[in-house]
Coordinates of C-alpha atoms and ligand atoms in Angstrom, one line a residue:
X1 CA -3.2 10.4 -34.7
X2 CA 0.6 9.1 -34.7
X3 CA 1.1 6.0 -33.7
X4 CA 4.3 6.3 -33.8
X5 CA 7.7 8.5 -32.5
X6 CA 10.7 9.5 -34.0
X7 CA 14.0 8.9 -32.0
X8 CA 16.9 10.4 -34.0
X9 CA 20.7 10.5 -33.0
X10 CA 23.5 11.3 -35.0
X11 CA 21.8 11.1 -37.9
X12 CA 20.2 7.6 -36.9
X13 CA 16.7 7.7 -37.0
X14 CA 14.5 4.8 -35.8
X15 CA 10.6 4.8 -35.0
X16 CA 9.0 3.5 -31.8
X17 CA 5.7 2.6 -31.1
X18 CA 3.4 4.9 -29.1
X19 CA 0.8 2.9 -26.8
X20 CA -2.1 4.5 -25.8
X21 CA -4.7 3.6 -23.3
X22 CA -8.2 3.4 -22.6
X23 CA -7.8 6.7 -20.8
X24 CA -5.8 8.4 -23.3
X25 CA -2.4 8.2 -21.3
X26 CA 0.2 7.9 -24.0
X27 CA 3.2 5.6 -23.9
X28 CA 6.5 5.5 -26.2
X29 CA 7.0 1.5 -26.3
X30 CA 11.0 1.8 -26.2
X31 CA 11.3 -2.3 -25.6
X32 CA 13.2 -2.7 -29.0
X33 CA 15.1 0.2 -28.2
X34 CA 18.7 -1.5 -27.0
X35 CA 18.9 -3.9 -30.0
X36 CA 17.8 -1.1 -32.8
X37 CA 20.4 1.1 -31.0
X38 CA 22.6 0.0 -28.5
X39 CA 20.5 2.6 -26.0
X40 CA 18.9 2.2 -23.3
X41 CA 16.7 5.0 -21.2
X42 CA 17.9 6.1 -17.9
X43 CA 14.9 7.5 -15.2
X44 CA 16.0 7.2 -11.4
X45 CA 13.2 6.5 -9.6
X46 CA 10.9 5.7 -12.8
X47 CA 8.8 8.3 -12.5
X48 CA 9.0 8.7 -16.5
X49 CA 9.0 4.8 -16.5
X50 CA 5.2 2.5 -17.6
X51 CA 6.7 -0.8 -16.1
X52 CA 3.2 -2.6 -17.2
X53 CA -0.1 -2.4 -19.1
X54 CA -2.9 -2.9 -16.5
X55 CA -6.4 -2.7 -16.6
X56 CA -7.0 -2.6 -12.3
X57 CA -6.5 0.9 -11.4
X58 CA -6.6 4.3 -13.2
X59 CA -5.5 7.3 -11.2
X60 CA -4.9 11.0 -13.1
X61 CA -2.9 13.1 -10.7
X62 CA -3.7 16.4 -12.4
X63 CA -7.3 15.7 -11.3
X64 CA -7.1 13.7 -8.4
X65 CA -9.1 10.3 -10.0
X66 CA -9.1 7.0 -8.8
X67 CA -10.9 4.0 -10.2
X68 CA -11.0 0.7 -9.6
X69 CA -11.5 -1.8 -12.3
X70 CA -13.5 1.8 -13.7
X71 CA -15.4 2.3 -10.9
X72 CA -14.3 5.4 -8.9
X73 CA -13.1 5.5 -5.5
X74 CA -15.4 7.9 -3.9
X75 CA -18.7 5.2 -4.9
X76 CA -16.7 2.1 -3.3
X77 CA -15.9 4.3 -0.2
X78 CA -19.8 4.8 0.0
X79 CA -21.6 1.6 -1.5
X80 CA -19.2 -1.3 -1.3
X81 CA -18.1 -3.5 1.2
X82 CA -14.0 -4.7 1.6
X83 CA -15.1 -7.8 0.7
X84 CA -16.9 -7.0 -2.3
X85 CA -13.8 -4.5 -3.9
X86 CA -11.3 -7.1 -3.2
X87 CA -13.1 -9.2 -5.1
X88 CA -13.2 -6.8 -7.7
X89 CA -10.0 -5.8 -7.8
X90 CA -8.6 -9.7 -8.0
X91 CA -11.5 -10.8 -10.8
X92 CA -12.2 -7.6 -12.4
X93 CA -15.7 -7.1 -11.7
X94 CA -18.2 -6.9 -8.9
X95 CA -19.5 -10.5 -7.6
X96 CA -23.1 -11.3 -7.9
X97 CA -24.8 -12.5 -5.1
X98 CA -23.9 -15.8 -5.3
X99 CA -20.2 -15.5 -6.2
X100 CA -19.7 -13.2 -2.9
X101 CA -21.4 -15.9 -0.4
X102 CA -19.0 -18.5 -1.9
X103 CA -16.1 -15.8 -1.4
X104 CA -17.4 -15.4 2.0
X105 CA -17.7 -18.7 2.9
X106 CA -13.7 -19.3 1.4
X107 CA -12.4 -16.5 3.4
X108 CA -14.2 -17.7 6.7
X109 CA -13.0 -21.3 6.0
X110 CA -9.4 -19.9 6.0
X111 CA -9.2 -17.3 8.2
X112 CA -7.5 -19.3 11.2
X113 CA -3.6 -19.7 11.0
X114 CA -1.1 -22.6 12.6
X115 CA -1.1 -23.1 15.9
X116 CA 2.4 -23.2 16.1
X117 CA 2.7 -19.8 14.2
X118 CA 1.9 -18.3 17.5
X119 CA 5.5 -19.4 19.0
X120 CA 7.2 -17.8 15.7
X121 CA 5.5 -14.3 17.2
X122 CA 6.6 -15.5 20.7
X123 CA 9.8 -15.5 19.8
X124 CA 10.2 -11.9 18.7
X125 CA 11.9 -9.4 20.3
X126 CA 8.7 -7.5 22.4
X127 CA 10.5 -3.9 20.8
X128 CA 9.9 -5.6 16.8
X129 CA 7.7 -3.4 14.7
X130 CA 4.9 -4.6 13.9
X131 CA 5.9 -4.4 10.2
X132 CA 8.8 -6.6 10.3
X133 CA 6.8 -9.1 12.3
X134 CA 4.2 -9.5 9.6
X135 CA 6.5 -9.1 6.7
X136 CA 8.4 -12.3 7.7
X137 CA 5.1 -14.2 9.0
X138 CA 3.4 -13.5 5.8
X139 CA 6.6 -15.3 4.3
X140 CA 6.8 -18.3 6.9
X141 CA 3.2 -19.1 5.6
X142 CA 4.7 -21.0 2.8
X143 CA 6.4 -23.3 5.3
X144 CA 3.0 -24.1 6.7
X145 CA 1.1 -24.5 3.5
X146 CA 3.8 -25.8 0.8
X147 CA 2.2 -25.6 -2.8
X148 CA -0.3 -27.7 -3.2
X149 CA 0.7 -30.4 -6.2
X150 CA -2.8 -32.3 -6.1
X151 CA -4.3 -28.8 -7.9
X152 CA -3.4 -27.4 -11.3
X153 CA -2.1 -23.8 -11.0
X154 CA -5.6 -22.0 -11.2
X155 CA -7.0 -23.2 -8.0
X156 CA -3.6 -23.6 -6.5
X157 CA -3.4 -19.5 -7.1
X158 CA -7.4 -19.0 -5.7
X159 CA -6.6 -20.9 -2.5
X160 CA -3.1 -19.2 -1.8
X161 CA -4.7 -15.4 -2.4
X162 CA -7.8 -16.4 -0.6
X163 CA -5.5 -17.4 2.6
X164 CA -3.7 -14.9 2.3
X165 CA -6.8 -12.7 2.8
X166 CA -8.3 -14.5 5.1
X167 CA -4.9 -15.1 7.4
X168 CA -3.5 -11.3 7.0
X169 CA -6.3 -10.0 9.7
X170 CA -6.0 -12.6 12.1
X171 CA -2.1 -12.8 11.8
X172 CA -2.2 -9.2 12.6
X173 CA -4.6 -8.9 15.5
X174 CA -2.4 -12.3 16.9
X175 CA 0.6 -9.8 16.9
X176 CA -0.8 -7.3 19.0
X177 CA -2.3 -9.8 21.1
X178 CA 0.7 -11.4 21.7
X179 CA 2.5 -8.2 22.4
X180 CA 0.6 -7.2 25.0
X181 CA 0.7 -10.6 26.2
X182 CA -2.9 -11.3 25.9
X183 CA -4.4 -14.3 25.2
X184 CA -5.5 -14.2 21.4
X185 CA -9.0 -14.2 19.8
X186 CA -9.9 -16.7 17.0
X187 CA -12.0 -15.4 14.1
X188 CA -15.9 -15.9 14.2
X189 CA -17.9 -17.1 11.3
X190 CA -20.9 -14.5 12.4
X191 CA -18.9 -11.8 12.0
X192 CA -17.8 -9.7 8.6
X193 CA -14.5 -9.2 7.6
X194 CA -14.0 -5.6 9.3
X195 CA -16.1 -6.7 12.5
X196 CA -13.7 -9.7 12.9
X197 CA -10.7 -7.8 12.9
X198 CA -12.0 -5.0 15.4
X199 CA -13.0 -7.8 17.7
X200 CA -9.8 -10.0 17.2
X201 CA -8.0 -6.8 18.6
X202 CA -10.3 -5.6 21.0
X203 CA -12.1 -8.5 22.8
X204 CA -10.9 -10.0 26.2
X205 CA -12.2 -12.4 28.4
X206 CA -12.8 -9.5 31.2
X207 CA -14.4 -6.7 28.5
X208 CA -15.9 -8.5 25.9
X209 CA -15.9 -6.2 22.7
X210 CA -19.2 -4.7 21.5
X211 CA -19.0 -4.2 17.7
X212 CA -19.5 -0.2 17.3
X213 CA -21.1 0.4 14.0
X214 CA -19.1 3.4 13.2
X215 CA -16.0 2.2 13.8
X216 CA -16.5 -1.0 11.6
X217 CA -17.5 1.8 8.9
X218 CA -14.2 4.2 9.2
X219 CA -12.4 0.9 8.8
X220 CA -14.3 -0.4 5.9
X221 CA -13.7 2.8 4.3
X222 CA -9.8 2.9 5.5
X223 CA -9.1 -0.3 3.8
X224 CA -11.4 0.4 0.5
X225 CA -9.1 3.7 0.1
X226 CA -6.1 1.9 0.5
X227 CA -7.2 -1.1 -1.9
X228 CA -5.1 -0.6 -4.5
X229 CA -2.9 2.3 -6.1
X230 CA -1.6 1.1 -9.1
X231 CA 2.3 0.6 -9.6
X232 CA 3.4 1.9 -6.3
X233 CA 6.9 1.5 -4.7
X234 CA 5.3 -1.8 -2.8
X235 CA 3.5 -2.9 -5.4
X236 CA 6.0 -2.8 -8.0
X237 CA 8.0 -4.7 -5.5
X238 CA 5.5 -7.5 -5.6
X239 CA 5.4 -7.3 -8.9
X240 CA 9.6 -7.7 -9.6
X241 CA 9.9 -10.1 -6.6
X242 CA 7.3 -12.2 -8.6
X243 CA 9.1 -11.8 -11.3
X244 CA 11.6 -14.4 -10.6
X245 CA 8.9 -16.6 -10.2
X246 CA 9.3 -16.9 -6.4
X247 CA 6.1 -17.9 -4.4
X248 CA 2.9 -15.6 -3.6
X249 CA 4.2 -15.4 0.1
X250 CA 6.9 -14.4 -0.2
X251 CA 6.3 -11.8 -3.3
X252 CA 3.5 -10.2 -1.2
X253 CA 6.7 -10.7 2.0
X254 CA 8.5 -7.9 0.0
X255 CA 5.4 -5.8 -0.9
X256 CA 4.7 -5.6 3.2
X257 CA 8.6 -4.8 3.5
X258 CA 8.6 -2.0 0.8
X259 CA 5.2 0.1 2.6
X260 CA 7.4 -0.1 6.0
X261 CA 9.4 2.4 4.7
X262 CA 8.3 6.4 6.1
X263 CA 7.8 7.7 2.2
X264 CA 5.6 5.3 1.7
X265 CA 2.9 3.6 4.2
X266 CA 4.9 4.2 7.1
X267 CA 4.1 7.5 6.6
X268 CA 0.6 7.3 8.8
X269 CA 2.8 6.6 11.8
X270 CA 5.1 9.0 10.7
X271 CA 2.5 11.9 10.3
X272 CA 1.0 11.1 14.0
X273 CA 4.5 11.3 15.4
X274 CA 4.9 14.9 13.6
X275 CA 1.9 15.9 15.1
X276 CA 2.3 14.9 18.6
X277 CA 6.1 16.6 18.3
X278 CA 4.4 19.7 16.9
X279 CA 2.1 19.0 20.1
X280 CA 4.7 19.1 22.5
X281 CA 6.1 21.9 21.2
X282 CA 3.0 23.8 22.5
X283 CA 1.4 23.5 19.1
X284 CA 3.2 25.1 17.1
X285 CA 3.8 24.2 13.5
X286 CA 6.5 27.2 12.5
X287 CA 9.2 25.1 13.0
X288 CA 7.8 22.3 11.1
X289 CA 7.3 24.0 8.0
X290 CA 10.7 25.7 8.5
X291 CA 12.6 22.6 8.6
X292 CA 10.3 21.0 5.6
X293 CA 11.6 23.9 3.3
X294 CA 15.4 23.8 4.3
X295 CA 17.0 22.3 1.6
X296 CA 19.8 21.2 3.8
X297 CA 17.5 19.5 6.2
X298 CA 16.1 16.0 5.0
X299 CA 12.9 16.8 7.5
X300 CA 9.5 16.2 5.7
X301 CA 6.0 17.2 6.3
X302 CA 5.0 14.1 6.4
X303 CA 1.2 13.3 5.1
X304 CA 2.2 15.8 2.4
X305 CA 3.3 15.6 -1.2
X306 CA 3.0 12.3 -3.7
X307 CA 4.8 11.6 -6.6
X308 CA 1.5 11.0 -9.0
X309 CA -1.1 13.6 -7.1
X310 CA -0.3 17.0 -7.8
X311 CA -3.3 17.8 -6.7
X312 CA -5.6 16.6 -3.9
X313 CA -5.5 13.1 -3.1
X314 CA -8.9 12.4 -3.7
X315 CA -8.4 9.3 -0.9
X316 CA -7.2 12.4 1.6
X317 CA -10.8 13.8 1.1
X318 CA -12.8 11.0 1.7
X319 CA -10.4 10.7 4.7
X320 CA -10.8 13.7 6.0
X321 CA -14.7 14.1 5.7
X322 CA -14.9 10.7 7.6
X323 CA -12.2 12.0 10.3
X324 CA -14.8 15.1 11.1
X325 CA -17.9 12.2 11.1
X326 CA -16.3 9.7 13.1
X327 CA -14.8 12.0 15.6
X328 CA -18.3 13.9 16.1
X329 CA -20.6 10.3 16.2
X330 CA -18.0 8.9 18.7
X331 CA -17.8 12.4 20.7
X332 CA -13.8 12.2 21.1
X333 CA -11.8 15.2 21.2
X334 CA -8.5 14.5 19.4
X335 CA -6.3 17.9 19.6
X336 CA -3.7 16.1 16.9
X337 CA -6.8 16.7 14.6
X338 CA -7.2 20.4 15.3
X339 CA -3.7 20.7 14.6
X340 CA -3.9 18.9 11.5
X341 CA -6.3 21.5 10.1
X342 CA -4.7 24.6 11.1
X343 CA -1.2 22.7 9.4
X344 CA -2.9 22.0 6.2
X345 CA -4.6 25.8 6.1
X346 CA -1.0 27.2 6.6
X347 CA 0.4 25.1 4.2
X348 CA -2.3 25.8 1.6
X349 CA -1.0 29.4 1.7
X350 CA 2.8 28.8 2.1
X351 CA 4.2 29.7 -1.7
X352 CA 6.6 26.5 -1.4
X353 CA 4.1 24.4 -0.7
X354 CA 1.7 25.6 -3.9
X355 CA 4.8 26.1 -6.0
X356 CA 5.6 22.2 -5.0
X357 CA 2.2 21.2 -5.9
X358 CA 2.4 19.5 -2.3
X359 CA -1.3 18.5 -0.9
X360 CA -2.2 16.2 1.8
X361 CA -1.9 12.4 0.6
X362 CA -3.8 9.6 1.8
X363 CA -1.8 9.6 5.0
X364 CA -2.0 13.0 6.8
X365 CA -5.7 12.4 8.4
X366 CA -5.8 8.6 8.4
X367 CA -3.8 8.1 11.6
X368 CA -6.4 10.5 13.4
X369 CA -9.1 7.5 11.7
X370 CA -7.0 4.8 13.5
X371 CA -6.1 6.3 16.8
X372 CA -9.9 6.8 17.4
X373 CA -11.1 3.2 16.6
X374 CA -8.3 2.5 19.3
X375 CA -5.5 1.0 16.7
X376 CA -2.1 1.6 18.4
X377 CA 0.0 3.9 16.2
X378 CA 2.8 1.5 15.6
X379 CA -0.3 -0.9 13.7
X380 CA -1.1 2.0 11.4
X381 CA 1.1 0.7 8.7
X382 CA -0.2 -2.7 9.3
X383 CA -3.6 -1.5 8.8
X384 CA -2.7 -0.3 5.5
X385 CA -0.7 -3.6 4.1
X386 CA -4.5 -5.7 5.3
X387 CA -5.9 -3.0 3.3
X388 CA -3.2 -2.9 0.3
X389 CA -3.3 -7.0 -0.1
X390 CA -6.3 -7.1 -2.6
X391 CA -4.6 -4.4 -4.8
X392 CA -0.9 -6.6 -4.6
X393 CA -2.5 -9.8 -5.3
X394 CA -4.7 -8.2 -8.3
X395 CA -1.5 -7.0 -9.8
X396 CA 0.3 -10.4 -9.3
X397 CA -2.0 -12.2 -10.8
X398 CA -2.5 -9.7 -13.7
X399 CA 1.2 -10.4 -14.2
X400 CA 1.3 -14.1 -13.9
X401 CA -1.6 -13.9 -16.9
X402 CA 0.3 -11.7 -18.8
X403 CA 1.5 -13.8 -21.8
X404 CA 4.8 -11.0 -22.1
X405 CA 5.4 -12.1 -18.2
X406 CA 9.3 -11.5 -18.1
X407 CA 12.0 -11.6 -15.3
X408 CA 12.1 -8.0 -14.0
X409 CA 15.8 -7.0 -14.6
X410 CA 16.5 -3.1 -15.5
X411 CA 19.8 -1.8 -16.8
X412 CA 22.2 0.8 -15.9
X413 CA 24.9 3.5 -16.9
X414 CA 27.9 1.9 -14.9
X415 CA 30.0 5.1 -13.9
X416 CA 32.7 3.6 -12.1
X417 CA 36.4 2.5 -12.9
X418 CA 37.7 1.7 -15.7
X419 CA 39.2 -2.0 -15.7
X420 CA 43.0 -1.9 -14.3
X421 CA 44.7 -5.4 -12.9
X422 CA 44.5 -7.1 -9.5
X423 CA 47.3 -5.7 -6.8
X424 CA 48.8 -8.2 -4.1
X425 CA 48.2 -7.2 -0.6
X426 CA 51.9 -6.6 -0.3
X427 CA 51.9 -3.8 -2.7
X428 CA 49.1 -2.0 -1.8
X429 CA 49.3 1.3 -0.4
Ligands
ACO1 N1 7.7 18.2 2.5 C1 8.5 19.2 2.0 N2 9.0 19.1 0.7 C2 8.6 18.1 -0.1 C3 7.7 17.1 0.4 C4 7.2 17.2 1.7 N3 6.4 16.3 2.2 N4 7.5 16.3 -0.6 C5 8.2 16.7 -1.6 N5 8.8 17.8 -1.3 C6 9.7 18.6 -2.2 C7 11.1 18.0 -2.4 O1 12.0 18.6 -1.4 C8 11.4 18.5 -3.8 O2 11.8 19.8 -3.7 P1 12.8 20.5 -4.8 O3 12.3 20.1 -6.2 O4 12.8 21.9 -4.5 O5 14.2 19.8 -4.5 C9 10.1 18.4 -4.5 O6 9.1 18.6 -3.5 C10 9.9 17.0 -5.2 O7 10.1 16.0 -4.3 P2 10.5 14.6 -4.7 O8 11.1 13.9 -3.5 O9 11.3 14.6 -5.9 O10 9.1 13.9 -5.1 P3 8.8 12.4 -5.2 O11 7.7 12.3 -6.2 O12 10.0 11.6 -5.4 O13 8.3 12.0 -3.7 C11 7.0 11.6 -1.8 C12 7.0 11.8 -3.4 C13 8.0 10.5 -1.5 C14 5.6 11.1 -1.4 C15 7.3 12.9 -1.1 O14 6.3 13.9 -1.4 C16 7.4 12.8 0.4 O15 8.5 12.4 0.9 N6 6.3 13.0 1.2 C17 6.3 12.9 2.6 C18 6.1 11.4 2.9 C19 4.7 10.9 2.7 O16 3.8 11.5 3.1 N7 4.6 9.7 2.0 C20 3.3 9.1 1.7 C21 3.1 9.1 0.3 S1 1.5 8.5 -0.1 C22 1.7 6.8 0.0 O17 2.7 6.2 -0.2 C23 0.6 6.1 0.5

């Protein structure tokens, strides 16, 4: 095969290198491009655009795959625990028995924050998203534990990632705690990772929490589908903020920032607050769909549609299937799921949505997931960033090993004027 292509322009004819990888995905390697020709590529939204080799996470869209580290999705969802795919994701391989107790052990040794972090949450406006909240907590944390000089830069990096996962649950519960001006509940070292966070959230002094087994399951699963997506708009974020060699804190700050947004992980809120207008609206979803195929409306279905899936997003299956369980084994009625179904049965007929290649993403039934283990819909996307932080610090260290590790700094086609000389106030018009 080729390893090779030809670019040719005005007679100019130079060759670039074609990269291909373990999964046959081909690549033109264009990084000589500028100083062979004076070119460079132009791809708004680099959706044409490989910004990295990585070996964490392979997804085909066509198909609807997902891997992680080459194991797919759909076996972690069923056989793993968090724990054990974060720690697969950051090291590349499942832990052994021994190497997961020690991991255990780190995160439970870490997983309280500053006391006087709590007045930084005080402090807060009580109307703050949640989102904001933790994206500029998860930065102050480098306040409260400056880097540490007494370790070389390999253990200095294992403790900072392994705070990070250990703080980002408790930080989280803290903030809803605090918001409903409760007192907050400290982390307990009998507990696993998803069991802590439901009773961080959930326990009080007058109705102490009783750990329900399927709800510690829906979220183990929630947070293994969410793990890690490859270069995503948040992670890639992580990954150019890093760039510039700032601080984990604050590059995993901007990641937290960048899933806010409503196209990307805020769209779980997003998708509950469609269906509950749809609701409202005695249940119809005409008007929904209308709007979402206006071209002069900017209205979305949200939940639906992803720029790698054209297919099913094997993530929205797993959801979905779990959705139906967890509903049924905890006997709760949610009529935002019924309506969900009958949306997505419409929409699988509608030719706009088939000719769009739109399908529900990992979004559309995960809400439903969260509003039944009793997470209030303006923590969904704070659900997803705990669940998101193994695949962001994966891909920042991946980067920081990289031997190529460059500053991220793209180019562009300027388009505006020409140069023309300074005018003095007086003689503007
Ligand atoms: N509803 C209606 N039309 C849609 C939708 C949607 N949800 N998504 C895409 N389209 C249409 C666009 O209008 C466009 O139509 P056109 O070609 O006729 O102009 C076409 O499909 C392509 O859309 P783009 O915006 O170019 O696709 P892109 O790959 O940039 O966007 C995205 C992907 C942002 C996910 C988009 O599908 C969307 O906005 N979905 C709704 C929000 C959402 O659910 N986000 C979560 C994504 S998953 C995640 O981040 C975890």
């Amino acid at each position: 095969m080729e390893d090779f292509a030809t670019l040719t322009y005005n007679g100019q004819k130079i060759t670039l290198p074609v990269v291909i990888g373990t999964e046959g995905e081909r690549a033109i390697d264009i990084s000589n491009l500028r100083a062979e020709t004076g070119f460079i590529t132009l791809d708004p939204g680099y959706a044409n655009t490989g910004s990295c080799l990585s070996a964490i996470t392979y997804m085909d869209g066509e198909k609807g795959v997902l891997r992680y580290r080459g194991i797919p999705v759909e076996q972690l969802a069923e056989k793993s625990t968090f724990k054990e795919t974060a720690y697969l994701l950051i090291n590349g391989r499942l832990p052994n028995r021994e190497e997961l107790t020690r991991f255990s052990v780190m995160l439970n040794d870490n997983s309280l924050v500053h006391e006087d972090l709590k007045t930084f949450y005080q402090n807060f406006p009580r109307a703050s998203h949640p989102m904001g909240i933790l994206s500029s907590m998860v930065n102050a944390l480098r306040s409260f534990y400056p880097a540490l000089t007494t370790l070389n830069l390999r253990e200095e990096i294992t403790i900072t990632m392994t705070r990070l996962l250990a703080k980002i649950r408790t930080m989280a519960a803290m903030s809803y705690k605090i918001s409903r001006g409760h007192k907050v509940v400290y982390p307990r070292s009998d507990l696993t990772y998803c069991e802590n966070f439901l009773n961080m959230m959930f326990d009080n002094p007058v109705r102490p929490y009783q750990i329900n087994r399927e709800a510690v399951n829906a979220l183990r699963v929630f947070w293994i589908l969410h793990a890690d997506h490859e270069q995503n708009c948040s992670t890639t974020a992580v990954r150019v903020v890093s760039s510039a060699r700032v601080n984990l804190y604050a590059a995993i700050s901007s990641g937290i920032a960048a899933l806010w947004g409503p196209l990307h992980g805020g769209a779980n809120q997003a998708v509950i607050e469609m269906l509950t207008a749809i609701q409202a609206d005695g249940g119809s979803h005409k008007k929904a769909i209308e709007r979402a195929k206006d071209k002069n409306d900017p209205f979305r279905l949200m939940g639906f549609g992803h720029r790698v899936y054209k297919t099913y997003d094997p993530r929205a299956k797993i959801m979905k299937k779990m959705c139906d369980e967890l509903l049924e084994s905890l006997q709760i009625n949610d009529p935002l799921l019924d309506i969900a179904k009958e949306l997505e049965e419409v929409v699988q007929k509608d030719p706009y949505f088939i000719d769009h290649n739109l399908y529900p993403n990992v979004d559309f039934y995960s809400g439903i997931v969260l509003r039944a283990i009793g997470i209030p819909t303006s923590m969904f996307t704070v659900m997803f960033a705990i669940g998101r932080l193994p695949g962001w610090i994966a891909q920042w260290k991946e980067s920081v090993d990289d031997p190529k590790w460059k500053i991220c700094r793209p180019r562009q086609v300027y388009t505006g004027a020409q140069a023309y000389d300074f005018v003095p106030i007086h003689a503007r018009v």
